[in-house]
mmCIF file of C-alpha atoms and ligand atoms in Angstrom:
data_model
loop_
_atom_site.group_PDB
_atom_site.id
_atom_site.type_symbol
_atom_site.label_atom_id
_atom_site.label_comp_id
_atom_site.label_asym_id
_atom_site.label_seq_id
_atom_site.Cartn_x
_atom_site.Cartn_y
_atom_site.Cartn_z
ATOM 1 C CA UNK A 1 -0.062 -0.240 -0.265
ATOM 2 C CA UNK A 2 1.179 3.502 -0.879
ATOM 3 C CA UNK A 3 1.182 5.527 2.262
ATOM 4 C CA UNK A 4 1.228 9.091 1.159
ATOM 5 C CA UNK A 5 -1.278 10.504 2.272
ATOM 6 C CA UNK A 6 -3.878 12.490 -0.789
ATOM 7 C CA UNK A 7 -5.736 15.115 0.840
ATOM 8 C CA UNK A 8 -8.828 16.380 -0.244
ATOM 9 C CA UNK A 9 -7.062 19.447 -0.974
ATOM 10 C CA UNK A 10 -4.538 22.059 -1.111
ATOM 11 C CA UNK A 11 -4.205 25.714 -1.281
ATOM 12 C CA UNK A 12 -3.036 27.371 -4.323
ATOM 13 C CA UNK A 13 0.499 30.252 -3.268
ATOM 14 C CA UNK A 14 2.427 31.457 -5.260
ATOM 15 C CA UNK A 15 6.665 31.883 -4.153
ATOM 16 C CA UNK A 16 7.439 32.430 -1.133
ATOM 17 C CA UNK A 17 9.684 35.636 -2.847
ATOM 18 C CA UNK A 18 6.514 36.897 -4.885
ATOM 19 C CA UNK A 19 4.753 37.185 -1.749
ATOM 20 C CA UNK A 20 6.784 39.009 -0.114
ATOM 21 C CA UNK A 21 8.157 41.445 -2.942
ATOM 22 C CA UNK A 22 4.155 42.398 -3.183
ATOM 23 C CA UNK A 23 3.928 43.168 0.703
ATOM 24 C CA UNK A 24 7.118 45.427 1.097
ATOM 25 C CA UNK A 25 5.098 48.163 0.177
ATOM 26 C CA UNK A 26 2.717 47.846 3.189
ATOM 27 C CA UNK A 27 5.787 48.573 4.659
ATOM 28 C CA UNK A 28 6.584 51.593 3.866
ATOM 29 C CA UNK A 29 3.406 52.916 3.813
ATOM 30 C CA UNK A 30 2.115 51.602 7.282
ATOM 31 C CA UNK A 31 -1.282 51.015 5.747
ATOM 32 C CA UNK A 32 -2.768 47.614 7.203
ATOM 33 C CA UNK A 33 -6.648 47.794 6.342
ATOM 34 C CA UNK A 34 -9.128 50.237 5.680
ATOM 35 C CA UNK A 35 -9.108 50.332 1.900
ATOM 36 C CA UNK A 36 -5.216 50.825 1.158
ATOM 37 C CA UNK A 37 -2.923 50.603 -1.709
ATOM 38 C CA UNK A 38 -3.109 46.353 -2.489
ATOM 39 C CA UNK A 39 -6.929 46.940 -1.104
ATOM 40 C CA UNK A 40 -7.739 49.651 -4.591
ATOM 41 C CA UNK A 41 -5.438 47.646 -6.841
ATOM 42 C CA UNK A 42 -7.116 44.122 -5.962
ATOM 43 C CA UNK A 43 -10.637 45.740 -6.157
ATOM 44 C CA UNK A 44 -10.107 46.781 -9.773
ATOM 45 C CA UNK A 45 -7.998 43.713 -11.311
ATOM 46 C CA UNK A 46 -10.596 41.669 -9.880
ATOM 47 C CA UNK A 47 -13.408 43.586 -11.757
ATOM 48 C CA UNK A 48 -10.776 42.853 -14.778
ATOM 49 C CA UNK A 49 -11.463 39.509 -14.329
ATOM 50 C CA UNK A 50 -14.475 38.638 -13.595
ATOM 51 C CA UNK A 51 -15.678 41.628 -16.446
ATOM 52 C CA UNK A 52 -18.785 43.388 -13.541
ATOM 53 C CA UNK A 53 -19.004 46.896 -12.961
ATOM 54 C CA UNK A 54 -18.401 46.773 -8.981
ATOM 55 C CA UNK A 55 -16.678 44.744 -6.427
ATOM 56 C CA UNK A 56 -16.890 44.569 -2.692
ATOM 57 C CA UNK A 57 -14.155 42.577 -1.266
ATOM 58 C CA UNK A 58 -14.227 41.517 1.882
ATOM 59 C CA UNK A 59 -13.180 38.992 5.513
ATOM 60 C CA UNK A 60 -14.499 36.262 3.836
ATOM 61 C CA UNK A 61 -17.800 34.492 1.658
ATOM 62 C CA UNK A 62 -19.649 34.045 4.479
ATOM 63 C CA UNK A 63 -20.219 38.148 4.886
ATOM 64 C CA UNK A 64 -19.938 39.009 1.128
ATOM 65 C CA UNK A 65 -23.682 36.870 1.919
ATOM 66 C CA UNK A 66 -25.088 38.069 5.123
ATOM 67 C CA UNK A 67 -24.186 41.466 4.445
ATOM 68 C CA UNK A 68 -25.570 41.652 0.784
ATOM 69 C CA UNK A 69 -29.032 40.214 2.377
ATOM 70 C CA UNK A 70 -28.579 42.889 5.227
ATOM 71 C CA UNK A 71 -28.079 45.699 2.097
ATOM 72 C CA UNK A 72 -30.892 44.999 0.035
ATOM 73 C CA UNK A 73 -32.729 45.578 3.539
ATOM 74 C CA UNK A 74 -34.906 42.420 2.910
ATOM 75 C CA UNK A 75 -37.933 41.289 5.544
ATOM 76 C CA UNK A 76 -39.688 38.020 4.440
ATOM 77 C CA UNK A 77 -38.875 34.411 3.268
ATOM 78 C CA UNK A 78 -35.908 33.436 0.848
ATOM 79 C CA UNK A 79 -35.622 30.382 -1.280
ATOM 80 C CA UNK A 80 -32.584 27.990 -0.996
ATOM 81 C CA UNK A 81 -31.438 25.394 -1.633
ATOM 82 C CA UNK A 82 -30.426 22.855 1.310
ATOM 83 C CA UNK A 83 -27.542 21.489 -1.123
ATOM 84 C CA UNK A 84 -24.816 23.693 0.330
ATOM 85 C CA UNK A 85 -22.273 24.803 2.517
ATOM 86 C CA UNK A 86 -23.950 26.069 5.821
ATOM 87 C CA UNK A 87 -22.886 29.117 5.095
ATOM 88 C CA UNK A 88 -25.590 29.983 2.632
ATOM 89 C CA UNK A 89 -28.599 28.904 5.140
ATOM 90 C CA UNK A 90 -26.693 30.983 8.317
ATOM 91 C CA UNK A 91 -26.417 34.285 6.597
ATOM 92 C CA UNK A 92 -30.646 33.952 5.587
ATOM 93 C CA UNK A 93 -31.207 33.408 9.256
ATOM 94 C CA UNK A 94 -28.593 35.632 11.114
ATOM 95 C CA UNK A 95 -29.910 38.517 8.794
ATOM 96 C CA UNK A 96 -33.408 36.977 10.127
ATOM 97 C CA UNK A 97 -35.085 35.757 7.289
ATOM 98 C CA UNK A 98 -36.452 32.621 7.064
ATOM 99 C CA UNK A 99 -34.641 29.359 4.600
ATOM 100 C CA UNK A 100 -37.436 27.786 2.118
ATOM 101 C CA UNK A 101 -35.337 24.920 0.415
ATOM 102 C CA UNK A 102 -36.135 23.564 -2.628
ATOM 103 C CA UNK A 103 -34.965 20.694 -4.385
ATOM 104 C CA UNK A 104 -32.177 20.468 -6.537
ATOM 105 C CA UNK A 105 -31.562 19.179 -10.054
ATOM 106 C CA UNK A 106 -30.379 15.633 -10.246
ATOM 107 C CA UNK A 107 -27.642 16.025 -13.620
ATOM 108 C CA UNK A 108 -25.775 19.273 -12.084
ATOM 109 C CA UNK A 109 -27.157 19.759 -8.176
ATOM 110 C CA UNK A 110 -28.450 23.499 -8.227
ATOM 111 C CA UNK A 111 -31.570 24.262 -7.839
ATOM 112 C CA UNK A 112 -34.450 23.056 -9.925
ATOM 113 C CA UNK A 113 -36.317 25.828 -10.963
ATOM 114 C CA UNK A 114 -39.682 24.383 -11.719
ATOM 115 C CA UNK A 115 -39.895 23.663 -8.216
ATOM 116 C CA UNK A 116 -39.864 27.073 -6.908
ATOM 117 C CA UNK A 117 -43.186 28.580 -8.157
ATOM 118 C CA UNK A 118 -44.804 26.261 -5.174
ATOM 119 C CA UNK A 119 -42.646 27.833 -2.816
ATOM 120 C CA UNK A 120 -43.259 31.491 -3.347
ATOM 121 C CA UNK A 121 -45.966 33.106 -0.114
ATOM 122 C CA UNK A 122 -46.507 36.945 0.113
ATOM 123 C CA UNK A 123 -44.216 37.056 2.053
ATOM 124 C CA UNK A 124 -41.732 35.737 -0.487
ATOM 125 C CA UNK A 125 -38.251 38.208 -0.522
ATOM 126 C CA UNK A 126 -35.699 37.082 -2.652
ATOM 127 C CA UNK A 127 -34.229 33.403 -4.240
ATOM 128 C CA UNK A 128 -30.808 32.895 -2.896
ATOM 129 C CA UNK A 129 -29.113 30.029 -5.359
ATOM 130 C CA UNK A 130 -25.842 28.485 -5.109
ATOM 131 C CA UNK A 131 -23.670 27.737 -8.150
ATOM 132 C CA UNK A 132 -23.354 24.342 -6.511
ATOM 133 C CA UNK A 133 -19.468 22.574 -7.697
ATOM 134 C CA UNK A 134 -18.439 24.990 -9.863
ATOM 135 C CA UNK A 135 -21.997 24.304 -12.143
ATOM 136 C CA UNK A 136 -23.568 27.447 -13.289
ATOM 137 C CA UNK A 137 -27.576 27.467 -12.146
ATOM 138 C CA UNK A 138 -30.566 27.752 -14.538
ATOM 139 C CA UNK A 139 -29.963 31.832 -14.624
ATOM 140 C CA UNK A 140 -32.638 32.323 -17.147
ATOM 141 C CA UNK A 141 -35.708 30.967 -15.580
ATOM 142 C CA UNK A 142 -34.836 31.435 -12.375
ATOM 143 C CA UNK A 143 -33.853 35.336 -13.386
ATOM 144 C CA UNK A 144 -37.775 34.549 -15.222
ATOM 145 C CA UNK A 145 -39.664 34.253 -11.938
ATOM 146 C CA UNK A 146 -38.169 36.190 -9.916
ATOM 147 C CA UNK A 147 -38.893 39.310 -11.977
ATOM 148 C CA UNK A 148 -42.687 38.021 -12.294
ATOM 149 C CA UNK A 149 -43.457 38.013 -8.708
ATOM 150 C CA UNK A 150 -40.171 41.070 -8.118
ATOM 151 C CA UNK A 151 -37.923 38.921 -6.190
ATOM 152 C CA UNK A 152 -34.490 39.658 -5.700
ATOM 153 C CA UNK A 153 -31.887 37.152 -6.527
ATOM 154 C CA UNK A 154 -28.397 36.839 -4.569
ATOM 155 C CA UNK A 155 -25.575 33.826 -5.677
ATOM 156 C CA UNK A 156 -23.759 32.371 -3.782
ATOM 157 C CA UNK A 157 -20.777 32.143 -6.390
ATOM 158 C CA UNK A 158 -17.877 30.682 -4.384
ATOM 159 C CA UNK A 159 -17.543 27.620 -6.152
ATOM 160 C CA UNK A 160 -17.996 29.615 -9.389
ATOM 161 C CA UNK A 161 -14.101 31.689 -9.230
ATOM 162 C CA UNK A 162 -13.564 32.532 -12.970
ATOM 163 C CA UNK A 163 -16.508 31.306 -14.696
ATOM 164 C CA UNK A 164 -18.140 32.543 -18.081
ATOM 165 C CA UNK A 165 -21.736 31.970 -18.828
ATOM 166 C CA UNK A 166 -22.799 33.351 -22.802
ATOM 167 C CA UNK A 167 -19.125 34.301 -23.237
ATOM 168 C CA UNK A 168 -20.165 37.184 -20.140
ATOM 169 C CA UNK A 169 -18.290 36.191 -16.315
ATOM 170 C CA UNK A 170 -20.976 34.503 -13.723
ATOM 171 C CA UNK A 171 -20.432 37.597 -11.600
ATOM 172 C CA UNK A 172 -22.907 40.218 -13.451
ATOM 173 C CA UNK A 173 -25.760 37.599 -13.182
ATOM 174 C CA UNK A 174 -28.632 38.246 -10.586
ATOM 175 C CA UNK A 175 -28.532 41.153 -8.313
ATOM 176 C CA UNK A 176 -25.589 40.325 -6.937
ATOM 177 C CA UNK A 177 -23.119 37.311 -7.057
ATOM 178 C CA UNK A 178 -20.962 36.582 -3.895
ATOM 179 C CA UNK A 179 -18.232 34.714 -3.829
ATOM 180 C CA UNK A 180 -15.495 33.184 -1.080
ATOM 181 C CA UNK A 181 -11.684 33.448 -1.661
ATOM 182 C CA UNK A 182 -10.684 31.307 1.294
ATOM 183 C CA UNK A 183 -7.795 29.531 0.754
ATOM 184 C CA UNK A 184 -9.876 26.039 -0.398
ATOM 185 C CA UNK A 185 -11.445 27.727 -3.271
ATOM 186 C CA UNK A 186 -9.962 28.138 -6.699
ATOM 187 C CA UNK A 187 -9.095 31.686 -6.235
ATOM 188 C CA UNK A 188 -7.740 32.532 -2.666
ATOM 189 C CA UNK A 189 -6.410 36.128 -0.308
ATOM 190 C CA UNK A 190 -6.062 32.610 2.370
ATOM 191 C CA UNK A 191 -9.455 34.288 3.969
ATOM 192 C CA UNK A 192 -11.850 36.757 1.921
ATOM 193 C CA UNK A 193 -15.030 37.333 -0.442
ATOM 194 C CA UNK A 194 -16.515 39.425 -2.546
ATOM 195 C CA UNK A 195 -20.096 40.486 -3.168
ATOM 196 C CA UNK A 196 -20.553 41.677 -7.304
ATOM 197 C CA UNK A 197 -23.013 43.517 -8.819
ATOM 198 C CA UNK A 198 -23.276 46.005 -12.032
ATOM 199 C CA UNK A 199 -23.155 49.612 -12.363
ATOM 200 C CA UNK A 200 -26.809 50.543 -11.481
ATOM 201 C CA UNK A 201 -26.636 48.427 -8.320
ATOM 202 C CA UNK A 202 -23.038 49.260 -7.150
ATOM 203 C CA UNK A 203 -25.095 52.867 -7.211
ATOM 204 C CA UNK A 204 -27.266 52.193 -4.276
ATOM 205 C CA UNK A 205 -26.998 49.070 -2.771
ATOM 206 C CA UNK A 206 -23.347 48.736 -3.267
ATOM 207 C CA UNK A 207 -22.371 51.665 -1.206
ATOM 208 C CA UNK A 208 -24.493 50.657 1.459
ATOM 209 C CA UNK A 209 -22.294 47.564 1.087
ATOM 210 C CA UNK A 210 -19.318 49.718 1.716
ATOM 211 C CA UNK A 211 -20.407 51.267 4.466
ATOM 212 C CA UNK A 212 -22.138 48.112 5.863
ATOM 213 C CA UNK A 213 -18.746 46.332 6.164
ATOM 214 C CA UNK A 214 -16.825 49.332 7.885
ATOM 215 C CA UNK A 215 -19.761 48.482 11.053
ATOM 216 C CA UNK A 216 -22.263 51.020 9.260
ATOM 217 C CA UNK A 217 -20.234 54.287 8.957
ATOM 218 C CA UNK A 218 -21.102 56.766 6.101
ATOM 219 C CA UNK A 219 -18.466 59.720 8.099
ATOM 220 C CA UNK A 220 -16.356 60.518 11.101
ATOM 221 C CA UNK A 221 -20.132 61.610 12.715
ATOM 222 C CA UNK A 222 -22.771 59.650 10.720
ATOM 223 C CA UNK A 223 -23.472 55.389 10.940
ATOM 224 C CA UNK A 224 -26.690 54.895 9.487
ATOM 225 C CA UNK A 225 -26.181 50.811 9.854
ATOM 226 C CA UNK A 226 -25.455 48.601 12.179
ATOM 227 C CA UNK A 227 -22.942 46.683 10.483
ATOM 228 C CA UNK A 228 -19.983 44.251 11.557
ATOM 229 C CA UNK A 229 -15.852 44.799 10.550
ATOM 230 C CA UNK A 230 -15.983 42.982 7.217
ATOM 231 C CA UNK A 231 -12.786 44.956 6.122
ATOM 232 C CA UNK A 232 -10.101 42.699 3.852
ATOM 233 C CA UNK A 233 -6.326 43.653 5.090
ATOM 234 C CA UNK A 234 -2.816 44.777 3.091
ATOM 235 C CA UNK A 235 -1.875 41.478 3.676
ATOM 236 C CA UNK A 236 -4.852 39.494 2.075
ATOM 237 C CA UNK A 237 -5.238 41.379 -1.064
ATOM 238 C CA UNK A 238 -1.815 41.411 -1.523
ATOM 239 C CA UNK A 239 -2.198 37.682 -1.625
ATOM 240 C CA UNK A 240 -4.969 38.140 -3.934
ATOM 241 C CA UNK A 241 -2.348 40.236 -6.466
ATOM 242 C CA UNK A 242 -0.171 37.428 -6.516
ATOM 243 C CA UNK A 243 -2.465 34.611 -7.260
ATOM 244 C CA UNK A 244 -4.006 36.240 -9.194
ATOM 245 C CA UNK A 245 -1.092 36.271 -11.651
ATOM 246 C CA UNK A 246 -1.777 32.776 -11.242
ATOM 247 C CA UNK A 247 -5.210 31.469 -11.903
ATOM 248 C CA UNK A 248 -5.574 31.017 -15.154
ATOM 249 C CA UNK A 249 -2.453 28.215 -14.835
ATOM 250 C CA UNK A 250 -4.179 26.916 -11.953
ATOM 251 C CA UNK A 251 -7.485 26.694 -13.695
ATOM 252 C CA UNK A 252 -5.510 24.906 -16.957
ATOM 253 C CA UNK A 253 -3.575 22.222 -14.056
ATOM 254 C CA UNK A 254 -6.923 21.842 -12.690
ATOM 255 C CA UNK A 255 -8.555 20.815 -16.246
ATOM 256 C CA UNK A 256 -5.688 18.166 -16.637
ATOM 257 C CA UNK A 257 -6.610 16.821 -13.084
ATOM 258 C CA UNK A 258 -10.479 16.212 -14.271
ATOM 259 C CA UNK A 259 -9.698 14.617 -17.376
ATOM 260 C CA UNK A 260 -7.205 12.321 -15.996
ATOM 261 C CA UNK A 261 -10.479 11.580 -13.156
ATOM 262 C CA UNK A 262 -12.703 11.561 -16.332
ATOM 263 C CA UNK A 263 -10.710 8.977 -18.733
ATOM 264 C CA UNK A 264 -10.142 6.713 -15.401
ATOM 265 C CA UNK A 265 -14.261 6.501 -14.524
ATOM 266 C CA UNK A 266 -15.739 7.103 -17.165
ATOM 267 C CA UNK A 267 -18.380 4.342 -18.551
ATOM 268 C CA UNK A 268 -18.174 2.820 -15.130
ATOM 269 C CA UNK A 269 -22.029 2.097 -14.489
ATOM 270 C CA UNK A 270 -23.181 3.271 -11.161
ATOM 271 C CA UNK A 271 -20.519 6.068 -11.073
ATOM 272 C CA UNK A 272 -22.289 9.792 -11.784
ATOM 273 C CA UNK A 273 -19.697 12.122 -12.796
ATOM 274 C CA UNK A 274 -20.095 16.422 -12.470
ATOM 275 C CA UNK A 275 -22.434 17.118 -15.345
ATOM 276 C CA UNK A 276 -20.350 19.148 -18.411
ATOM 277 C CA UNK A 277 -22.554 22.387 -19.570
ATOM 278 C CA UNK A 278 -23.356 24.374 -22.273
ATOM 279 C CA UNK A 279 -22.732 27.806 -22.761
ATOM 280 C CA UNK A 280 -20.139 26.734 -19.334
ATOM 281 C CA UNK A 281 -16.265 28.039 -19.511
ATOM 282 C CA UNK A 282 -15.590 26.238 -16.521
ATOM 283 C CA UNK A 283 -12.308 26.024 -13.391
ATOM 284 C CA UNK A 284 -12.753 22.865 -12.584
ATOM 285 C CA UNK A 285 -13.205 23.656 -8.642
ATOM 286 C CA UNK A 286 -14.505 20.205 -7.375
ATOM 287 C CA UNK A 287 -14.275 16.711 -8.687
ATOM 288 C CA UNK A 288 -17.598 14.810 -7.430
ATOM 289 C CA UNK A 289 -18.857 12.098 -7.899
ATOM 290 C CA UNK A 290 -22.577 9.726 -7.321
ATOM 291 C CA UNK A 291 -22.378 6.300 -6.230
ATOM 292 C CA UNK A 292 -25.508 3.413 -6.740
ATOM 293 C CA UNK A 293 -24.978 1.332 -4.709
ATOM 294 C CA UNK A 294 -27.828 -1.245 -6.227
ATOM 295 C CA UNK A 295 -25.957 -0.916 -10.743
ATOM 296 C CA UNK A 296 -21.685 -0.220 -8.883
ATOM 297 C CA UNK A 297 -22.148 -2.562 -6.123
ATOM 298 C CA UNK A 298 -21.127 -0.586 -3.004
ATOM 299 C CA UNK A 299 -22.101 2.689 -1.321
ATOM 300 C CA UNK A 300 -20.903 5.840 -0.595
ATOM 301 C CA UNK A 301 -19.689 5.695 2.339
ATOM 302 C CA UNK A 302 -18.338 1.687 1.613
ATOM 303 C CA UNK A 303 -15.887 4.007 -0.811
ATOM 304 C CA UNK A 304 -15.314 6.635 1.420
ATOM 305 C CA UNK A 305 -13.855 4.275 4.376
ATOM 306 C CA UNK A 306 -11.697 2.868 1.497
ATOM 307 C CA UNK A 307 -9.887 5.924 0.255
ATOM 308 C CA UNK A 308 -9.624 6.241 3.869
ATOM 309 C CA UNK A 309 -7.904 3.093 4.384
ATOM 310 C CA UNK A 310 -5.312 3.480 1.501
ATOM 311 C CA UNK A 311 -4.467 6.896 2.822
ATOM 312 C CA UNK A 312 -6.791 9.027 0.789
ATOM 313 C CA UNK A 313 -9.160 11.682 2.154
ATOM 314 C CA UNK A 314 -11.876 12.319 0.408
ATOM 315 C CA UNK A 315 -15.231 14.348 1.100
ATOM 316 C CA UNK A 316 -18.897 13.791 2.160
ATOM 317 C CA UNK A 317 -19.334 17.385 0.643
ATOM 318 C CA UNK A 318 -22.397 18.168 0.863
ATOM 319 C CA UNK A 319 -23.263 15.722 3.472
ATOM 320 C CA UNK A 320 -25.913 15.718 5.647
ATOM 321 C CA UNK A 321 -27.652 18.277 3.564
ATOM 322 C CA UNK A 322 -28.907 21.781 5.188
ATOM 323 C CA UNK A 323 -32.181 20.703 6.252
ATOM 324 C CA UNK A 324 -30.292 17.400 8.288
ATOM 325 C CA UNK A 325 -28.623 19.876 10.141
ATOM 326 C CA UNK A 326 -28.946 19.674 14.318
ATOM 327 C CA UNK A 327 -29.307 23.378 13.957
ATOM 328 C CA UNK A 328 -32.115 23.318 11.362
ATOM 329 C CA UNK A 329 -33.976 20.310 12.973
ATOM 330 C CA UNK A 330 -37.493 22.153 12.037
ATOM 331 C CA UNK A 331 -37.045 20.968 8.785
ATOM 332 C CA UNK A 332 -37.595 17.723 7.068
ATOM 333 C CA UNK A 333 -34.902 16.258 4.826
ATOM 334 C CA UNK A 334 -37.215 14.335 3.049
ATOM 335 C CA UNK A 335 -39.398 17.140 1.796
ATOM 336 C CA UNK A 336 -36.130 18.440 -0.336
ATOM 337 C CA UNK A 337 -35.949 14.014 -2.159
ATOM 338 C CA UNK A 338 -33.508 14.626 -4.614
ATOM 339 C CA UNK A 339 -31.194 16.927 -2.167
ATOM 340 C CA UNK A 340 -31.152 13.907 0.601
ATOM 341 C CA UNK A 341 -30.362 11.415 -1.683
ATOM 342 C CA UNK A 342 -27.444 12.966 -3.398
ATOM 343 C CA UNK A 343 -25.945 14.454 -0.302
ATOM 344 C CA UNK A 344 -26.733 9.862 0.772
ATOM 345 C CA UNK A 345 -24.232 9.257 -2.327
ATOM 346 C CA UNK A 346 -22.465 11.724 -3.235
ATOM 347 C CA UNK A 347 -18.418 12.088 -2.616
ATOM 348 C CA UNK A 348 -15.820 14.840 -3.598
ATOM 349 C CA UNK A 349 -12.536 13.847 -4.554
ATOM 350 C CA UNK A 350 -8.791 15.111 -3.609
ATOM 351 C CA UNK A 351 -8.598 18.410 -6.382
ATOM 352 C CA UNK A 352 -5.791 20.723 -6.745
ATOM 353 C CA UNK A 353 -4.323 21.907 -9.221
ATOM 354 C CA UNK A 354 -0.310 20.210 -8.000
ATOM 355 C CA UNK A 355 -2.563 16.271 -7.678
ATOM 356 C CA UNK A 356 -0.280 13.801 -9.923
ATOM 357 C CA UNK A 357 -1.469 11.769 -12.658
ATOM 358 C CA UNK A 358 -0.060 8.950 -11.260
ATOM 359 C CA UNK A 359 -2.066 10.152 -7.693
ATOM 360 C CA UNK A 360 -5.358 10.505 -9.332
ATOM 361 C CA UNK A 361 -4.578 6.645 -10.930
ATOM 362 C CA UNK A 362 -4.125 5.465 -7.408
ATOM 363 C CA UNK A 363 -7.256 6.958 -6.550
ATOM 364 C CA UNK A 364 -9.566 5.422 -8.964
ATOM 365 C CA UNK A 365 -7.763 2.415 -8.810
ATOM 366 C CA UNK A 366 -9.042 1.846 -4.730
ATOM 367 C CA UNK A 367 -12.379 3.652 -6.159
ATOM 368 C CA UNK A 368 -12.811 0.644 -9.264
ATOM 369 C CA UNK A 369 -11.958 -2.064 -6.731
ATOM 370 C CA UNK A 370 -14.801 -1.290 -4.538
ATOM 371 C CA UNK A 371 -17.176 -1.893 -7.285
ATOM 372 C CA UNK A 372 -18.233 -5.107 -8.151
HETATM 373 C C1 PLP B 401 -16.921 28.741 1.051
HETATM 374 C C2 PLP B 401 -18.309 28.674 0.860
HETATM 375 C C3 PLP B 401 -18.963 29.997 1.047
HETATM 376 C C4 PLP B 401 -18.386 30.623 2.668
HETATM 377 O O1 PLP B 401 -16.917 31.235 2.412
HETATM 378 P P1 PLP B 401 -16.130 31.699 3.631
HETATM 379 O O2 PLP B 401 -15.076 32.463 2.572
HETATM 380 O O3 PLP B 401 -15.172 30.697 3.955
HETATM 381 O O4 PLP B 401 -17.057 32.624 4.770
HETATM 382 C C5 PLP B 401 -20.283 30.104 1.752
HETATM 383 N N1 PLP B 401 -20.869 28.888 0.536
HETATM 384 C C6 PLP B 401 -20.324 28.102 -0.237
HETATM 385 C C7 PLP B 401 -21.071 27.223 -1.239
HETATM 386 C C8 PLP B 401 -18.679 28.042 0.064
HETATM 387 O O5 PLP B 401 -18.675 26.552 -1.203
#
């Protein structure tokens, strides 16, 4: 048995020299946070890279979600997905809003637009879908429903950095899109996040966000809203500037990992690989695999355990579904049967740019040996 441990992810980092070069100017300016030069530079570069008119940088992706909802001044119910990281739902609840869970599509795991309208009540104020694993939601259908019922659409775009849909950056869709720049994401600022929106939204919503992330302070003598502290500091922005120089290469290398996995696992009965979507330029953020025990011969938990025995650490991501978690026990996970089923049968395999081809082959060999 090969003993070298393989973890599910490994953060992308610039060289030590590149980073230290980038942070030199911080010693010269002695400006550590509060919209410093690195922050402003990263903001502009991200606007270009993501192809969006406004970017508001924040401490993390969770605050992007939480402050977007607060900045819109919403009240009532928000339709969302249970097949996500718990942050999405927590952001809704921590704003005093009520999450209403909509089931997902079985092929790309995003919110099923055909199931949204039956969940709309007079209290519904917004839809918060998730481009899960980097799979783009049914943007047109969701937008149509939102317009018809006058609902805001805030995308959790934490998995979608750099993705383009129909030739346009994903950040430009919906009323706002929220990104995470956490260490484990395709692009990282160590910890960090951003809210993106168009120029029209930036006028009111964007300006409010800029105050909200700084306690709600408008100027020295005016505090208009009750905000937390969610500002990105200069060291994180500097990391972002370095990583942004390499992100295209990062995605290209992830594609090689993706292709190798597909070559190994495609066509095996009972294994469902991630959807390949039309009109989408992907970022290969994750490699989810869904196991059908009847057809494959082993279920997700058996494969997970076997991989672990072989020092390979995959993740049951997302398990449990959010509406099956302890803190959301007033919900019945069986009300979203597809999400329930997927959360019990999906495994995300190790995925990062420096994962070796031989390591991928070793992972796939262990998986294949679990089958019948
Ligand atoms: C990572 C993630 C978040 C939270 O982002 P942080 O930067 O870790 O706060 C929210 N939603 C989804 C879907 C995520 O994957």
